[in-house]
Tab-separated table of N, CA and C in Angstrom:
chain	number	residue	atom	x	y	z
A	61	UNK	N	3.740	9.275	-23.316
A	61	UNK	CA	2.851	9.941	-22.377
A	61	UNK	C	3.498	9.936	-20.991
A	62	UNK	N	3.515	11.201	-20.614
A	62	UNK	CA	3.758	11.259	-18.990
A	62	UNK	C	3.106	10.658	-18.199
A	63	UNK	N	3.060	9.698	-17.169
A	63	UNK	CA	2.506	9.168	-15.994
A	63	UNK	C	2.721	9.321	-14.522
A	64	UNK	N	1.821	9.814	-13.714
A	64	UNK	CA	2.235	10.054	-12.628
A	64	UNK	C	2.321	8.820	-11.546
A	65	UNK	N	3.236	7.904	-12.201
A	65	UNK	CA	3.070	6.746	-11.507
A	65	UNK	C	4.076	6.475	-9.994
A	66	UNK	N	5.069	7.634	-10.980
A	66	UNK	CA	6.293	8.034	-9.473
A	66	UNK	C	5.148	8.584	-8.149
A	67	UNK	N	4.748	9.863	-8.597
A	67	UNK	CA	3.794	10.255	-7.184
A	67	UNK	C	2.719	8.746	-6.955
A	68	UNK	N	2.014	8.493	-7.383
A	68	UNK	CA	1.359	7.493	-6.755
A	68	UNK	C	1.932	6.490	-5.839
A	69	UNK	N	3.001	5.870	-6.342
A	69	UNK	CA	4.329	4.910	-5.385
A	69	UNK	C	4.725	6.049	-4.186
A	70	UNK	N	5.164	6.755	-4.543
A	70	UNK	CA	5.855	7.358	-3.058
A	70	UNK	C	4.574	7.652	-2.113
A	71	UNK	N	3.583	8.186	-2.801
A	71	UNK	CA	2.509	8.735	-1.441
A	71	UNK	C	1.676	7.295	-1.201
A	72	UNK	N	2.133	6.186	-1.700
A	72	UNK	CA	1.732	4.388	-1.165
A	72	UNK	C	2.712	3.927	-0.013
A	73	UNK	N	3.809	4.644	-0.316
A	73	UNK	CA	5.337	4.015	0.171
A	73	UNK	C	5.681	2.864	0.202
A	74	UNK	N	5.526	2.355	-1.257
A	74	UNK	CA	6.098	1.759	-1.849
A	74	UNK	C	7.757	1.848	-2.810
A	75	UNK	N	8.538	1.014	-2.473
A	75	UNK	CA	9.686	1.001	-3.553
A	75	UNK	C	9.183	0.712	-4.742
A	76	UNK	N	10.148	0.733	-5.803
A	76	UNK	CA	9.922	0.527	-6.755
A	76	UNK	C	9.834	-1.024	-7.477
A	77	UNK	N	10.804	-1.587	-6.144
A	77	UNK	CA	11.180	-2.980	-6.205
A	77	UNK	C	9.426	-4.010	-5.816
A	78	UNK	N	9.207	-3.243	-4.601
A	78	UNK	CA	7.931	-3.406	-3.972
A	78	UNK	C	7.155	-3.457	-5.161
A	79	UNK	N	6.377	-2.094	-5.366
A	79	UNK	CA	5.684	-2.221	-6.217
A	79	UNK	C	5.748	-3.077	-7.882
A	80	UNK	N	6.809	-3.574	-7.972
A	80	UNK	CA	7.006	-4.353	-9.184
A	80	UNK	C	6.381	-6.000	-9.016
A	81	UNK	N	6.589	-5.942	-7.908
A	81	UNK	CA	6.297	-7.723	-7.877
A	81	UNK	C	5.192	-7.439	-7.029
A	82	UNK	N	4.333	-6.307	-6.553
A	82	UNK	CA	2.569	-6.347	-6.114
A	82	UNK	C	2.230	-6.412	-7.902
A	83	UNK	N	2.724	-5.561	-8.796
A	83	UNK	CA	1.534	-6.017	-9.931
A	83	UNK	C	2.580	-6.809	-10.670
A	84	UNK	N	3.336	-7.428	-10.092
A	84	UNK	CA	3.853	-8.618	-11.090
A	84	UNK	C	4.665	-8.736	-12.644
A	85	UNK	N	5.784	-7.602	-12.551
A	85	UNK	CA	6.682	-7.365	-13.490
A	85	UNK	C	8.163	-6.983	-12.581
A	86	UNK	N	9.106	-7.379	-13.209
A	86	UNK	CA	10.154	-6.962	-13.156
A	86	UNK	C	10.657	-5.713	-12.676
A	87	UNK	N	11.063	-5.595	-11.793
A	87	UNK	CA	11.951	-3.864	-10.999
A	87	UNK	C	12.086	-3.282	-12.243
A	88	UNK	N	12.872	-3.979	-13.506
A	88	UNK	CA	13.688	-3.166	-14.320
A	88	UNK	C	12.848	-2.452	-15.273
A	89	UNK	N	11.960	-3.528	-15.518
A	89	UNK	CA	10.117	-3.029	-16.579
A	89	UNK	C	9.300	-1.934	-15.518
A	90	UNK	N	9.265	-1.880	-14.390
A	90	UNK	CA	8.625	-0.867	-13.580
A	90	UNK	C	9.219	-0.135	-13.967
A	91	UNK	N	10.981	0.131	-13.775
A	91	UNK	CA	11.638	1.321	-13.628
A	91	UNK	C	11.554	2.105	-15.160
A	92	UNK	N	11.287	1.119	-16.260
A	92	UNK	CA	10.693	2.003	-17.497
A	92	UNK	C	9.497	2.442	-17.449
A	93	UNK	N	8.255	1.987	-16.920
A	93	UNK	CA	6.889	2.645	-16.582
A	93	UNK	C	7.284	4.025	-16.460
A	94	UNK	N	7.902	4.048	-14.810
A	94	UNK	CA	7.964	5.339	-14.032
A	94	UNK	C	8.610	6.414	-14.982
A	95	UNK	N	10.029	5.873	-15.518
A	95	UNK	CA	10.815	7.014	-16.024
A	95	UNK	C	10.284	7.180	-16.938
A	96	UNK	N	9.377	6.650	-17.661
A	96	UNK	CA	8.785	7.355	-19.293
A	96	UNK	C	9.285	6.761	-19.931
A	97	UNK	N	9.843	5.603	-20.110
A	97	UNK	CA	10.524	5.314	-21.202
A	97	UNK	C	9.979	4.278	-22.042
A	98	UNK	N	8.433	3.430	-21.135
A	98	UNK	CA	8.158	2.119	-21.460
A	98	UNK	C	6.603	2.892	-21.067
A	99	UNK	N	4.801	2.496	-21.690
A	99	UNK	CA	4.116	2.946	-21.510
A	99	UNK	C	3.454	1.523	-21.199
A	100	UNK	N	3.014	1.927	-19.409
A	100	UNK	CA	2.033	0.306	-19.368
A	100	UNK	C	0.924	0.260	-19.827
A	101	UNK	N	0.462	-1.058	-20.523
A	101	UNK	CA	-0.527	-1.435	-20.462
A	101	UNK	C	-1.517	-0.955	-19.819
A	102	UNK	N	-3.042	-1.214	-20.017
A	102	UNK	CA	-3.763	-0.626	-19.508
A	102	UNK	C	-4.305	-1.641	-18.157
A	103	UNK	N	-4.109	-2.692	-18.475
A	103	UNK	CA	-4.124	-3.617	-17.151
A	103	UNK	C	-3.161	-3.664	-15.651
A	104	UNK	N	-1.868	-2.725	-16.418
A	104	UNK	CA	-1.106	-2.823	-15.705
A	104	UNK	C	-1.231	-1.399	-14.720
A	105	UNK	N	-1.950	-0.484	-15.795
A	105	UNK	CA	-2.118	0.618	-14.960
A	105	UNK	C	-3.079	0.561	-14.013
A	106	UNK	N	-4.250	-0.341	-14.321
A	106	UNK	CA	-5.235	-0.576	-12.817
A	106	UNK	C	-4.439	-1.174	-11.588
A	107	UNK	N	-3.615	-1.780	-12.129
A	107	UNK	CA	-2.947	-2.697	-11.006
A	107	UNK	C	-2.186	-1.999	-10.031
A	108	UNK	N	-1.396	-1.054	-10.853
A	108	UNK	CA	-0.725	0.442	-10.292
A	108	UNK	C	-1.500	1.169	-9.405
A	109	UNK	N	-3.148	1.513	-10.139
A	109	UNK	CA	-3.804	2.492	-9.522
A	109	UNK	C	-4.384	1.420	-7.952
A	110	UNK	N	-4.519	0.138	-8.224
A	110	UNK	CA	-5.477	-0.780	-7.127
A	110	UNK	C	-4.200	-0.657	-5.694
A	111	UNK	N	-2.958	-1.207	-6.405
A	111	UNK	CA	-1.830	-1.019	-5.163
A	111	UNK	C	-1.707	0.490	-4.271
A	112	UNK	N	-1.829	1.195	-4.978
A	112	UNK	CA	-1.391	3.239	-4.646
A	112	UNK	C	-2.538	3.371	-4.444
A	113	UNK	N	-4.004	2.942	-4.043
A	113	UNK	CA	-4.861	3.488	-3.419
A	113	UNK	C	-5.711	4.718	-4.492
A	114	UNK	N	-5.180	4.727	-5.689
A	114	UNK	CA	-5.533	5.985	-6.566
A	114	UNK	C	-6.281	5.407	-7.549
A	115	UNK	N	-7.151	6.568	-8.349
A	115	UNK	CA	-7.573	6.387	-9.783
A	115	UNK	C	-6.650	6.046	-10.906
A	116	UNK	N	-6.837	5.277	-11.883
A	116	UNK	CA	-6.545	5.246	-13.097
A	116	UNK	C	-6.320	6.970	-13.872
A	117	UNK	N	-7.169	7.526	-13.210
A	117	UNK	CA	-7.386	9.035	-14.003
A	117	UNK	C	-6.033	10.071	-13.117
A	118	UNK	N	-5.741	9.517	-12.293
A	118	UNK	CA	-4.604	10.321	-11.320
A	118	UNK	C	-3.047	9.659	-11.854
A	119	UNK	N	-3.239	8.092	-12.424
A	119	UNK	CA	-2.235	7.998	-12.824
A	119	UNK	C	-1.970	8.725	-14.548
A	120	UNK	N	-3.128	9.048	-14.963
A	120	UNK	CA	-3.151	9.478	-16.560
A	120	UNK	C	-2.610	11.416	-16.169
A	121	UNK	N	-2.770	11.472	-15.028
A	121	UNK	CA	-2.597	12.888	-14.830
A	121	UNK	C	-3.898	14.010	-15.317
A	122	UNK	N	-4.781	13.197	-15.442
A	122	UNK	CA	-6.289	14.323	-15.281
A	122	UNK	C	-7.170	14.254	-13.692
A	123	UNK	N	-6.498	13.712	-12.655
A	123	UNK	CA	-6.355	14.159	-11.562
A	123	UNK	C	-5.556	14.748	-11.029
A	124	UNK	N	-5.326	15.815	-9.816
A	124	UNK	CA	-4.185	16.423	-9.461
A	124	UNK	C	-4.045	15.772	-8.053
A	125	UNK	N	-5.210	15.422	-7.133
A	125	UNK	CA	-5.070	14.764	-5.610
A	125	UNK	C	-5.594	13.230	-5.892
A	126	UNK	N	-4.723	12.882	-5.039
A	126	UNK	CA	-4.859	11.757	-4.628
A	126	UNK	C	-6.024	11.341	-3.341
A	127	UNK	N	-6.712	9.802	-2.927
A	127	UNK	CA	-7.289	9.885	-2.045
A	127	UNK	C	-6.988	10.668	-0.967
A	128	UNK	N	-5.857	10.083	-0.674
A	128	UNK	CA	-5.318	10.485	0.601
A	128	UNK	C	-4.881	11.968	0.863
A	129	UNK	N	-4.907	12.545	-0.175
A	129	UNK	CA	-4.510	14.225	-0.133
A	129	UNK	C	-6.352	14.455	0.180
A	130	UNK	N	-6.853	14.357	-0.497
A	130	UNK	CA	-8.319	14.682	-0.845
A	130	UNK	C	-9.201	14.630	0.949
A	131	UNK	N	-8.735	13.324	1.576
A	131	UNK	CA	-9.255	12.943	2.841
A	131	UNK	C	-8.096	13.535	3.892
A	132	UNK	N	-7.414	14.204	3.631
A	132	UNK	CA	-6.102	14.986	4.553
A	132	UNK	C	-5.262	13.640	5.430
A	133	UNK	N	-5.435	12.623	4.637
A	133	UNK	CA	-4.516	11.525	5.865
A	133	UNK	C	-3.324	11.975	6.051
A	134	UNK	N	-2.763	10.800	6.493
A	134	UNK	CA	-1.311	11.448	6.686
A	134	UNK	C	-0.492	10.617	5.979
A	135	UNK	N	0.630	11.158	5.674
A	135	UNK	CA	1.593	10.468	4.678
A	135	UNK	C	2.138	8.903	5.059
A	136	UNK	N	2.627	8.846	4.097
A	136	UNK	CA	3.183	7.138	4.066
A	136	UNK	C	4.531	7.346	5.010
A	137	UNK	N	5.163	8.633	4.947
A	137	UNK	CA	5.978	8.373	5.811
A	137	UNK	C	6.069	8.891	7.400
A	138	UNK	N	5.102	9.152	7.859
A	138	UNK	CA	4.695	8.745	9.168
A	138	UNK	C	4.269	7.468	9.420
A	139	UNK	N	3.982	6.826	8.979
A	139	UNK	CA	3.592	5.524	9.046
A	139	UNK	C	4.391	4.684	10.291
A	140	UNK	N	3.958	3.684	10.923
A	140	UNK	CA	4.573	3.012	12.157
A	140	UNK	C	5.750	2.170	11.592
A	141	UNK	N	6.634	2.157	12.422
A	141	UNK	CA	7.133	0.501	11.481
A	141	UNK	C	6.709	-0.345	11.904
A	142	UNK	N	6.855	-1.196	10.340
A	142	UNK	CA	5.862	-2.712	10.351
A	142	UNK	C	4.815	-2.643	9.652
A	143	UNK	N	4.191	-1.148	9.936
A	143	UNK	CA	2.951	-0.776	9.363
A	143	UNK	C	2.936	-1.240	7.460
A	144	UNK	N	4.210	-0.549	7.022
A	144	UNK	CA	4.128	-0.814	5.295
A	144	UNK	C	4.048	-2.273	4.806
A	145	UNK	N	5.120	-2.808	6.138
A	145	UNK	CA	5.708	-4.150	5.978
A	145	UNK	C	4.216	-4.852	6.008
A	146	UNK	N	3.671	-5.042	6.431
A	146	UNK	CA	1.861	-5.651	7.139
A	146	UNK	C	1.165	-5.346	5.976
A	147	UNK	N	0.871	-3.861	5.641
A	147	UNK	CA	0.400	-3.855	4.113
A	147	UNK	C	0.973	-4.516	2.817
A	148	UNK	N	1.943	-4.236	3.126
A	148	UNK	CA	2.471	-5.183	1.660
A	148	UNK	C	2.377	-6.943	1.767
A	149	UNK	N	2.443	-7.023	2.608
A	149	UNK	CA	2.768	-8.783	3.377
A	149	UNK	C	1.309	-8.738	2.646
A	150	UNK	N	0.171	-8.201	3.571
A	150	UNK	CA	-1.295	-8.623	3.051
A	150	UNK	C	-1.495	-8.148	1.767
A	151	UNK	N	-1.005	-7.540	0.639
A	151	UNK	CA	-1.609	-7.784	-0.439
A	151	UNK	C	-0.949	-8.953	-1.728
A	152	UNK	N	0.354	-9.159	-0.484
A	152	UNK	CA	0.695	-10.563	-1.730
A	152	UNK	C	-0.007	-11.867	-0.944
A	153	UNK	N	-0.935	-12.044	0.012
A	153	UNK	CA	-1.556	-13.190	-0.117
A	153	UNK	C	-2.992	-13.499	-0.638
A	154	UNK	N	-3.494	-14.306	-0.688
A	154	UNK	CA	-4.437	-14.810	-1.686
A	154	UNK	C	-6.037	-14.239	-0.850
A	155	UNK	N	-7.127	-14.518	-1.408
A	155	UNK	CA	-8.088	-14.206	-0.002
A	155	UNK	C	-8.369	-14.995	0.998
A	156	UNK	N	-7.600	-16.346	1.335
A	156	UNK	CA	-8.107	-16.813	2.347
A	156	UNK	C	-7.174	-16.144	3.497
A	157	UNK	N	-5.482	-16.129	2.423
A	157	UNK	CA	-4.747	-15.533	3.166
A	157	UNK	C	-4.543	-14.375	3.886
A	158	UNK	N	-5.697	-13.840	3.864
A	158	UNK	CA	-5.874	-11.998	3.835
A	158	UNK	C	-6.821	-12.374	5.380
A	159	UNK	N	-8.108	-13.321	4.656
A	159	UNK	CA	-8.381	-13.213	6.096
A	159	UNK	C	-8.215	-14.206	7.280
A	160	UNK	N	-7.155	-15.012	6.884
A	160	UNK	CA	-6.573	-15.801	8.240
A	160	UNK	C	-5.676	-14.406	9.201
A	161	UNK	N	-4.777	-13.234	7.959
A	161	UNK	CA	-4.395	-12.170	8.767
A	161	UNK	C	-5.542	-11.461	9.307
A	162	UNK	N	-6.287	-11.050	8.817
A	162	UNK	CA	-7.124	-10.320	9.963
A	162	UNK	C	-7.903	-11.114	11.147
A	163	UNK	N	-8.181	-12.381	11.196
A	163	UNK	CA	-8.347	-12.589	12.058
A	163	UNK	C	-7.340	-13.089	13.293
A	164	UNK	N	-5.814	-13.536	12.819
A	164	UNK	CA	-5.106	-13.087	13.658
A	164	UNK	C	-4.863	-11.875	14.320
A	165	UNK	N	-4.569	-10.496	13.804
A	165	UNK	CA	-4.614	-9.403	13.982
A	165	UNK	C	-6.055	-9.211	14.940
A	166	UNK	N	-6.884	-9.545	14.552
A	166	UNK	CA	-8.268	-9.508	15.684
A	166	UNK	C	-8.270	-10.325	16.780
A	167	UNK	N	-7.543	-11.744	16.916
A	167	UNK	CA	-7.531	-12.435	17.938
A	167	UNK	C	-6.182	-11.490	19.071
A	168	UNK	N	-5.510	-10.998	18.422
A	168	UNK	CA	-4.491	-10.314	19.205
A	168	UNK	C	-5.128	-9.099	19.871
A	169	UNK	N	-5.927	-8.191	19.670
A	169	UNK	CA	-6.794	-7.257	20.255
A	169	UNK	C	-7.341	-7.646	21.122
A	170	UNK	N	-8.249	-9.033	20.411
A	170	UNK	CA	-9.019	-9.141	21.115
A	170	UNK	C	-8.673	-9.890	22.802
A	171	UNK	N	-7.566	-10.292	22.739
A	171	UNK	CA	-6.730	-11.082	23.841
A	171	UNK	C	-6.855	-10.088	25.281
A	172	UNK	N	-5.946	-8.893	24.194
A	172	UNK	CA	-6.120	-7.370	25.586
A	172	UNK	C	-4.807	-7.564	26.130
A	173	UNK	N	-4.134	-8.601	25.616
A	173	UNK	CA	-2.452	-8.830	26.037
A	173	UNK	C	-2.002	-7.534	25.250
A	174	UNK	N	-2.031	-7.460	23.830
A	174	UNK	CA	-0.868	-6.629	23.340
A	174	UNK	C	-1.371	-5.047	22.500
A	175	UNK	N	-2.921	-4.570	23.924
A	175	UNK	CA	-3.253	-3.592	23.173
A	175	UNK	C	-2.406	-2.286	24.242
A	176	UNK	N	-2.012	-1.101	23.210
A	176	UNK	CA	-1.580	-0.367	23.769
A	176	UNK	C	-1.771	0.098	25.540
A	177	UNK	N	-0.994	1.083	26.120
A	177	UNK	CA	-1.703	1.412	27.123
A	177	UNK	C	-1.275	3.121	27.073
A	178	UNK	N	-1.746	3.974	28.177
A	178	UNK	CA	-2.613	5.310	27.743
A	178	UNK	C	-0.844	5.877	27.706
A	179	UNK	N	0.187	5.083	27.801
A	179	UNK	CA	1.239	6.059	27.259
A	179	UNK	C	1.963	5.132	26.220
A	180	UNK	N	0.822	4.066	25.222
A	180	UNK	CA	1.509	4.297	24.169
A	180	UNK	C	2.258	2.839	24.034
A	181	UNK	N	2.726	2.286	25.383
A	181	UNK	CA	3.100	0.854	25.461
A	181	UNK	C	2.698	-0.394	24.900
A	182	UNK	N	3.283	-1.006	25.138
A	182	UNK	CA	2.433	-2.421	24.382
A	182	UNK	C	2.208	-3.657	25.708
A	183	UNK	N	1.870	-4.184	26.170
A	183	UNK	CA	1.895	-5.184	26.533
A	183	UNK	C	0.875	-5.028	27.925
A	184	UNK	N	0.209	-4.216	28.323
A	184	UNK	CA	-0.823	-3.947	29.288
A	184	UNK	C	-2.341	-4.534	28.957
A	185	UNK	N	-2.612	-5.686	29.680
A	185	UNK	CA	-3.940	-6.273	29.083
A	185	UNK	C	-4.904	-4.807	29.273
A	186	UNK	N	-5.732	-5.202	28.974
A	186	UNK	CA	-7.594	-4.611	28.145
A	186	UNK	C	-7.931	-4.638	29.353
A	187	UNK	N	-8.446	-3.776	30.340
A	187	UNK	CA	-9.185	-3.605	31.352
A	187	UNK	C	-10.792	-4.005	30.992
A	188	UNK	N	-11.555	-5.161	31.522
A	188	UNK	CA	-12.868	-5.493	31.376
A	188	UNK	C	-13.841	-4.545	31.985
């Protein structure tokens, strides 16, 4: 069976390497998923669809859009750098680990040290 597991990874922007060790197999066992040559599991395909933001039914190919086509976001590769790096970092930690990051990430806002300023900079405190 064909799987559209290639489009799901690229519009995540994820590698292949990446995405192997978010659902926890081998680069070389992914790289048979993708190319057709190896058919995952059905556990493995939620895991696929939970990382790529997509349905199970988009990786079976009885979807044609993805969330993110569907909601017009913007691609993975506009993305900031750091930005993928930060997503991926937070989905290999556990849940406490998820939210000790967001509340770092919130204590840093909330500081007003390192929120942008109106051209885009970083380091202009938060006007009260």
């Amino acid at each position: 069976m064909k799987f559209k597991i290639r489009d799901a990874r690229e519009a995540a922007g994820f590698s292949q390497k990446e995405l192997a060790k978010v659902i926890g197999v081998a680069p070389s066992t992914f790289n048979g998923y993708e190319s057709g040559n190896h058919d995952p599991k059905s556990d493995l395909l939620l895991k696929i669809a939970e990382a790529c933001n997509v349905t199970v039914d988009f990786l079976l190919g009885r979807e044609e859009t993805t969330p993110a086509d569907q909601k017009n976001a913007p691609s993975a590769d506009k993305s900031v750098p750091g930005e993928k790096q930060l997503i991926n970092l937070y989905r290999e930690l556990n849940e406490e680990g998820q939210e000790k990051l967001v509340d770092y990430a919130d204590d840093l806002v909330v500081s007003g040290k390192y929120i942008k300023s109106d051209k885009g900079k970083l380091g202009t405190e938060k006007q009260a």
